[in-house]
């Protein structure tokens, strides 16, 4: 099965809430809430891809040392096996603002279960609860 590498980020604010974004209509998994991120372009390292995606999707600038790896998601869909490192980030420049019309929410990790997530993202919740309470 084809392996698809995607990177995602839990942005963490000063109160210990994390950012989730709703996948827009017309995209696969539309309506589900995910940790922002996306696919690696050719020749990108995961951190570079994530810095690019966070700028494209949220308009923020992240410096590479501010990205810390937390865990991996792994989920086999029909068409591909998705492997997705999750980074956490507490420092960035600029203001988080949806650049692609997507809804955004800051939520405490314990309430993440109230938001329907893609099958790759939901298993990441316990690691965030362990980290942030
Ligand atoms: N995906 C799942 N959870 C996430 C992200 C960022 C992406 N947190 C899945 C959805 C798609 C694939 O990865 O099946 C590629 O994502 P995109 O490029 O459509 O955002
Ligand atoms: Mg994306």
PDB file of C-alpha atoms and ligand atoms in Angstrom:
ATOM      1  CA  UNK A   1       0.000   0.000   0.000  1.00  0.00           C
ATOM      2  CA  UNK A   2       1.219   3.501  -0.818  1.00  0.00           C
ATOM      3  CA  UNK A   3       2.663   5.407   2.122  1.00  0.00           C
ATOM      4  CA  UNK A   4       1.597   9.044   2.393  1.00  0.00           C
ATOM      5  CA  UNK A   5       3.584  11.285   4.694  1.00  0.00           C
ATOM      6  CA  UNK A   6       1.656  14.222   6.155  1.00  0.00           C
ATOM      7  CA  UNK A   7       2.770  16.533   8.982  1.00  0.00           C
ATOM      8  CA  UNK A   8       0.538  18.156  11.576  1.00  0.00           C
ATOM      9  CA  UNK A   9       0.923  20.600  14.419  1.00  0.00           C
ATOM     10  CA  UNK A  10      -0.746  21.241  17.748  1.00  0.00           C
ATOM     11  CA  UNK A  11      -0.354  24.973  18.290  1.00  0.00           C
ATOM     12  CA  UNK A  12      -0.607  25.624  22.030  1.00  0.00           C
ATOM     13  CA  UNK A  13      -1.699  28.974  23.464  1.00  0.00           C
ATOM     14  CA  UNK A  14      -0.798  30.524  26.828  1.00  0.00           C
ATOM     15  CA  UNK A  15      -3.819  28.852  28.509  1.00  0.00           C
ATOM     16  CA  UNK A  16      -2.875  25.364  27.297  1.00  0.00           C
ATOM     17  CA  UNK A  17      -5.499  25.185  24.562  1.00  0.00           C
ATOM     18  CA  UNK A  18      -4.731  23.685  21.158  1.00  0.00           C
ATOM     19  CA  UNK A  19      -5.857  24.852  17.733  1.00  0.00           C
ATOM     20  CA  UNK A  20      -8.063  22.703  15.529  1.00  0.00           C
ATOM     21  CA  UNK A  21      -9.252  23.535  12.032  1.00  0.00           C
ATOM     22  CA  UNK A  22     -12.345  22.303  10.253  1.00  0.00           C
ATOM     23  CA  UNK A  23     -11.729  20.732   6.854  1.00  0.00           C
ATOM     24  CA  UNK A  24     -13.617  22.784   4.253  1.00  0.00           C
ATOM     25  CA  UNK A  25     -16.464  21.602   2.006  1.00  0.00           C
ATOM     26  CA  UNK A  26     -15.217  19.979  -1.170  1.00  0.00           C
ATOM     27  CA  UNK A  27     -12.103  18.457   0.413  1.00  0.00           C
ATOM     28  CA  UNK A  28     -11.908  14.855   1.549  1.00  0.00           C
ATOM     29  CA  UNK A  29     -13.026  14.430   5.180  1.00  0.00           C
ATOM     30  CA  UNK A  30     -14.946  17.742   4.917  1.00  0.00           C
ATOM     31  CA  UNK A  31     -16.411  18.982   8.190  1.00  0.00           C
ATOM     32  CA  UNK A  32     -14.016  17.044  10.410  1.00  0.00           C
ATOM     33  CA  UNK A  33     -11.726  18.889  12.830  1.00  0.00           C
ATOM     34  CA  UNK A  34      -7.999  18.312  12.402  1.00  0.00           C
ATOM     35  CA  UNK A  35      -4.635  19.513  13.577  1.00  0.00           C
ATOM     36  CA  UNK A  36      -3.389  21.891  10.866  1.00  0.00           C
ATOM     37  CA  UNK A  37      -0.808  20.588   8.436  1.00  0.00           C
ATOM     38  CA  UNK A  38      -0.521  18.827   5.138  1.00  0.00           C
ATOM     39  CA  UNK A  39       1.514  16.788   2.686  1.00  0.00           C
ATOM     40  CA  UNK A  40       5.237  17.079   2.173  1.00  0.00           C
ATOM     41  CA  UNK A  41       6.363  18.559  -1.107  1.00  0.00           C
ATOM     42  CA  UNK A  42       9.317  16.945  -2.887  1.00  0.00           C
ATOM     43  CA  UNK A  43      12.628  17.462  -1.073  1.00  0.00           C
ATOM     44  CA  UNK A  44      11.006  18.909   2.054  1.00  0.00           C
ATOM     45  CA  UNK A  45      11.865  17.759   5.529  1.00  0.00           C
ATOM     46  CA  UNK A  46       8.842  17.419   7.847  1.00  0.00           C
ATOM     47  CA  UNK A  47       9.671  20.620   9.743  1.00  0.00           C
ATOM     48  CA  UNK A  48      10.010  22.632   6.517  1.00  0.00           C
ATOM     49  CA  UNK A  49       6.715  21.307   5.206  1.00  0.00           C
ATOM     50  CA  UNK A  50       4.972  22.173   8.450  1.00  0.00           C
ATOM     51  CA  UNK A  51       6.393  25.703   8.532  1.00  0.00           C
ATOM     52  CA  UNK A  52       5.119  26.192   4.965  1.00  0.00           C
ATOM     53  CA  UNK A  53       1.684  24.736   5.741  1.00  0.00           C
ATOM     54  CA  UNK A  54       1.253  26.832   8.894  1.00  0.00           C
ATOM     55  CA  UNK A  55       2.015  29.970   6.901  1.00  0.00           C
ATOM     56  CA  UNK A  56      -0.312  28.977   4.042  1.00  0.00           C
ATOM     57  CA  UNK A  57      -3.224  27.894   6.245  1.00  0.00           C
ATOM     58  CA  UNK A  58      -2.926  30.202   9.270  1.00  0.00           C
ATOM     59  CA  UNK A  59      -0.694  33.105   8.211  1.00  0.00           C
ATOM     60  CA  UNK A  60       1.828  32.578  11.006  1.00  0.00           C
ATOM     61  CA  UNK A  61       5.607  32.316  10.874  1.00  0.00           C
ATOM     62  CA  UNK A  62       7.169  29.512  12.890  1.00  0.00           C
ATOM     63  CA  UNK A  63      10.891  29.066  13.456  1.00  0.00           C
ATOM     64  CA  UNK A  64      12.145  25.518  13.226  1.00  0.00           C
ATOM     65  CA  UNK A  65      13.488  25.270  16.839  1.00  0.00           C
ATOM     66  CA  UNK A  66       9.944  26.063  18.059  1.00  0.00           C
ATOM     67  CA  UNK A  67       8.632  22.783  16.600  1.00  0.00           C
ATOM     68  CA  UNK A  68       8.943  19.828  18.977  1.00  0.00           C
ATOM     69  CA  UNK A  69       7.979  16.308  17.867  1.00  0.00           C
ATOM     70  CA  UNK A  70       5.393  14.710  20.149  1.00  0.00           C
ATOM     71  CA  UNK A  71       4.137  11.497  18.551  1.00  0.00           C
ATOM     72  CA  UNK A  72       3.001   9.883  15.288  1.00  0.00           C
ATOM     73  CA  UNK A  73      -0.378   9.127  13.820  1.00  0.00           C
ATOM     74  CA  UNK A  74      -0.729   6.088  11.591  1.00  0.00           C
ATOM     75  CA  UNK A  75      -3.890   5.103   9.790  1.00  0.00           C
ATOM     76  CA  UNK A  76      -4.505   2.819   6.821  1.00  0.00           C
ATOM     77  CA  UNK A  77      -7.174   4.243   4.533  1.00  0.00           C
ATOM     78  CA  UNK A  78      -8.465   2.278   1.524  1.00  0.00           C
ATOM     79  CA  UNK A  79      -6.113   3.998  -0.909  1.00  0.00           C
ATOM     80  CA  UNK A  80      -3.048   4.743   1.202  1.00  0.00           C
ATOM     81  CA  UNK A  81      -1.378   4.376   4.540  1.00  0.00           C
ATOM     82  CA  UNK A  82      -1.102   7.758   6.242  1.00  0.00           C
ATOM     83  CA  UNK A  83       1.868   8.344   8.503  1.00  0.00           C
ATOM     84  CA  UNK A  84       1.728  11.685  10.282  1.00  0.00           C
ATOM     85  CA  UNK A  85       4.206  13.082  12.809  1.00  0.00           C
ATOM     86  CA  UNK A  86       2.551  15.490  15.243  1.00  0.00           C
ATOM     87  CA  UNK A  87       4.645  18.435  16.380  1.00  0.00           C
ATOM     88  CA  UNK A  88       3.770  20.878  19.127  1.00  0.00           C
ATOM     89  CA  UNK A  89       4.479  24.599  18.919  1.00  0.00           C
ATOM     90  CA  UNK A  90       4.066  27.270  21.600  1.00  0.00           C
ATOM     91  CA  UNK A  91       5.787  30.206  19.891  1.00  0.00           C
ATOM     92  CA  UNK A  92       5.135  31.804  16.542  1.00  0.00           C
ATOM     93  CA  UNK A  93       5.107  35.208  14.908  1.00  0.00           C
ATOM     94  CA  UNK A  94       1.948  36.877  13.628  1.00  0.00           C
ATOM     95  CA  UNK A  95      -1.685  36.221  14.450  1.00  0.00           C
ATOM     96  CA  UNK A  96      -3.504  33.005  13.722  1.00  0.00           C
ATOM     97  CA  UNK A  97      -6.098  33.732  11.031  1.00  0.00           C
ATOM     98  CA  UNK A  98      -7.763  31.265   8.660  1.00  0.00           C
ATOM     99  CA  UNK A  99      -6.286  31.797   5.197  1.00  0.00           C
ATOM    100  CA  UNK A 100      -8.488  29.272   3.389  1.00  0.00           C
ATOM    101  CA  UNK A 101     -11.905  30.050   4.873  1.00  0.00           C
ATOM    102  CA  UNK A 102     -11.671  27.184   7.343  1.00  0.00           C
ATOM    103  CA  UNK A 103     -13.259  27.434  10.809  1.00  0.00           C
ATOM    104  CA  UNK A 104     -10.739  27.493  13.673  1.00  0.00           C
ATOM    105  CA  UNK A 105     -11.163  26.729  17.383  1.00  0.00           C
ATOM    106  CA  UNK A 106      -8.900  26.834  20.417  1.00  0.00           C
ATOM    107  CA  UNK A 107      -9.891  23.969  22.730  1.00  0.00           C
ATOM    108  CA  UNK A 108      -8.579  22.317  25.872  1.00  0.00           C
ATOM    109  CA  UNK A 109      -7.221  18.831  25.126  1.00  0.00           C
ATOM    110  CA  UNK A 110      -9.824  17.195  27.394  1.00  0.00           C
ATOM    111  CA  UNK A 111     -12.627  18.617  25.236  1.00  0.00           C
ATOM    112  CA  UNK A 112     -11.113  17.493  21.905  1.00  0.00           C
ATOM    113  CA  UNK A 113     -13.338  14.408  21.996  1.00  0.00           C
ATOM    114  CA  UNK A 114     -16.367  16.649  21.412  1.00  0.00           C
ATOM    115  CA  UNK A 115     -15.125  17.431  17.887  1.00  0.00           C
ATOM    116  CA  UNK A 116     -15.369  14.785  15.162  1.00  0.00           C
ATOM    117  CA  UNK A 117     -11.849  14.211  13.837  1.00  0.00           C
ATOM    118  CA  UNK A 118     -10.321  12.239  10.961  1.00  0.00           C
ATOM    119  CA  UNK A 119      -9.349   8.718  12.017  1.00  0.00           C
ATOM    120  CA  UNK A 120      -5.666   9.659  11.958  1.00  0.00           C
ATOM    121  CA  UNK A 121      -6.098  12.596  14.352  1.00  0.00           C
ATOM    122  CA  UNK A 122      -8.384  11.212  17.076  1.00  0.00           C
ATOM    123  CA  UNK A 123      -5.760   8.761  18.483  1.00  0.00           C
ATOM    124  CA  UNK A 124      -3.418  11.728  19.079  1.00  0.00           C
ATOM    125  CA  UNK A 125      -5.663  13.190  21.792  1.00  0.00           C
ATOM    126  CA  UNK A 126      -4.246  11.150  24.731  1.00  0.00           C
ATOM    127  CA  UNK A 127      -0.707  12.376  24.025  1.00  0.00           C
ATOM    128  CA  UNK A 128      -1.939  15.975  24.206  1.00  0.00           C
ATOM    129  CA  UNK A 129      -3.849  15.308  27.421  1.00  0.00           C
ATOM    130  CA  UNK A 130      -0.690  13.748  28.911  1.00  0.00           C
ATOM    131  CA  UNK A 131       1.293  16.812  27.869  1.00  0.00           C
ATOM    132  CA  UNK A 132      -1.167  19.557  28.833  1.00  0.00           C
ATOM    133  CA  UNK A 133      -3.739  18.031  31.171  1.00  0.00           C
TER     134      UNK A 133
HETATM  135  N1  LIG B   1      -4.960  14.528   7.189  1.00  0.00           N
HETATM  136  C1  LIG B   1      -5.404  14.062   8.363  1.00  0.00           C
HETATM  137  N2  LIG B   1      -5.213  14.758   9.492  1.00  0.00           N
HETATM  138  C2  LIG B   1      -4.548  15.938   9.465  1.00  0.00           C
HETATM  139  C3  LIG B   1      -4.058  16.437   8.223  1.00  0.00           C
HETATM  140  C4  LIG B   1      -3.316  17.746   8.161  1.00  0.00           C
HETATM  141  C5  LIG B   1      -4.288  15.677   7.079  1.00  0.00           C
HETATM  142  N3  LIG B   1      -4.363  16.602  10.633  1.00  0.00           N
HETATM  143  C6  LIG B   1      -5.217  13.711   5.980  1.00  0.00           C
HETATM  144  C7  LIG B   1      -6.328  14.249   5.143  1.00  0.00           C
HETATM  145  C8  LIG B   1      -5.953  13.817   3.769  1.00  0.00           C
HETATM  146  C9  LIG B   1      -4.419  13.789   3.789  1.00  0.00           C
HETATM  147  O1  LIG B   1      -4.058  13.729   5.170  1.00  0.00           O
HETATM  148  O2  LIG B   1      -6.424  12.486   3.556  1.00  0.00           O
HETATM  149  C10 LIG B   1      -3.777  14.985   3.140  1.00  0.00           C
HETATM  150  O3  LIG B   1      -4.191  16.160   3.783  1.00  0.00           O
HETATM  151  P1  LIG B   1      -4.564  17.497   2.948  1.00  0.00           P
HETATM  152  O4  LIG B   1      -3.365  17.799   2.108  1.00  0.00           O
HETATM  153  O5  LIG B   1      -5.810  17.173   2.167  1.00  0.00           O
HETATM  154  O6  LIG B   1      -4.818  18.543   4.009  1.00  0.00           O
HETATM  155 MG1  LIG B   2      -3.759  20.948   5.034  1.00  0.00          MG
END
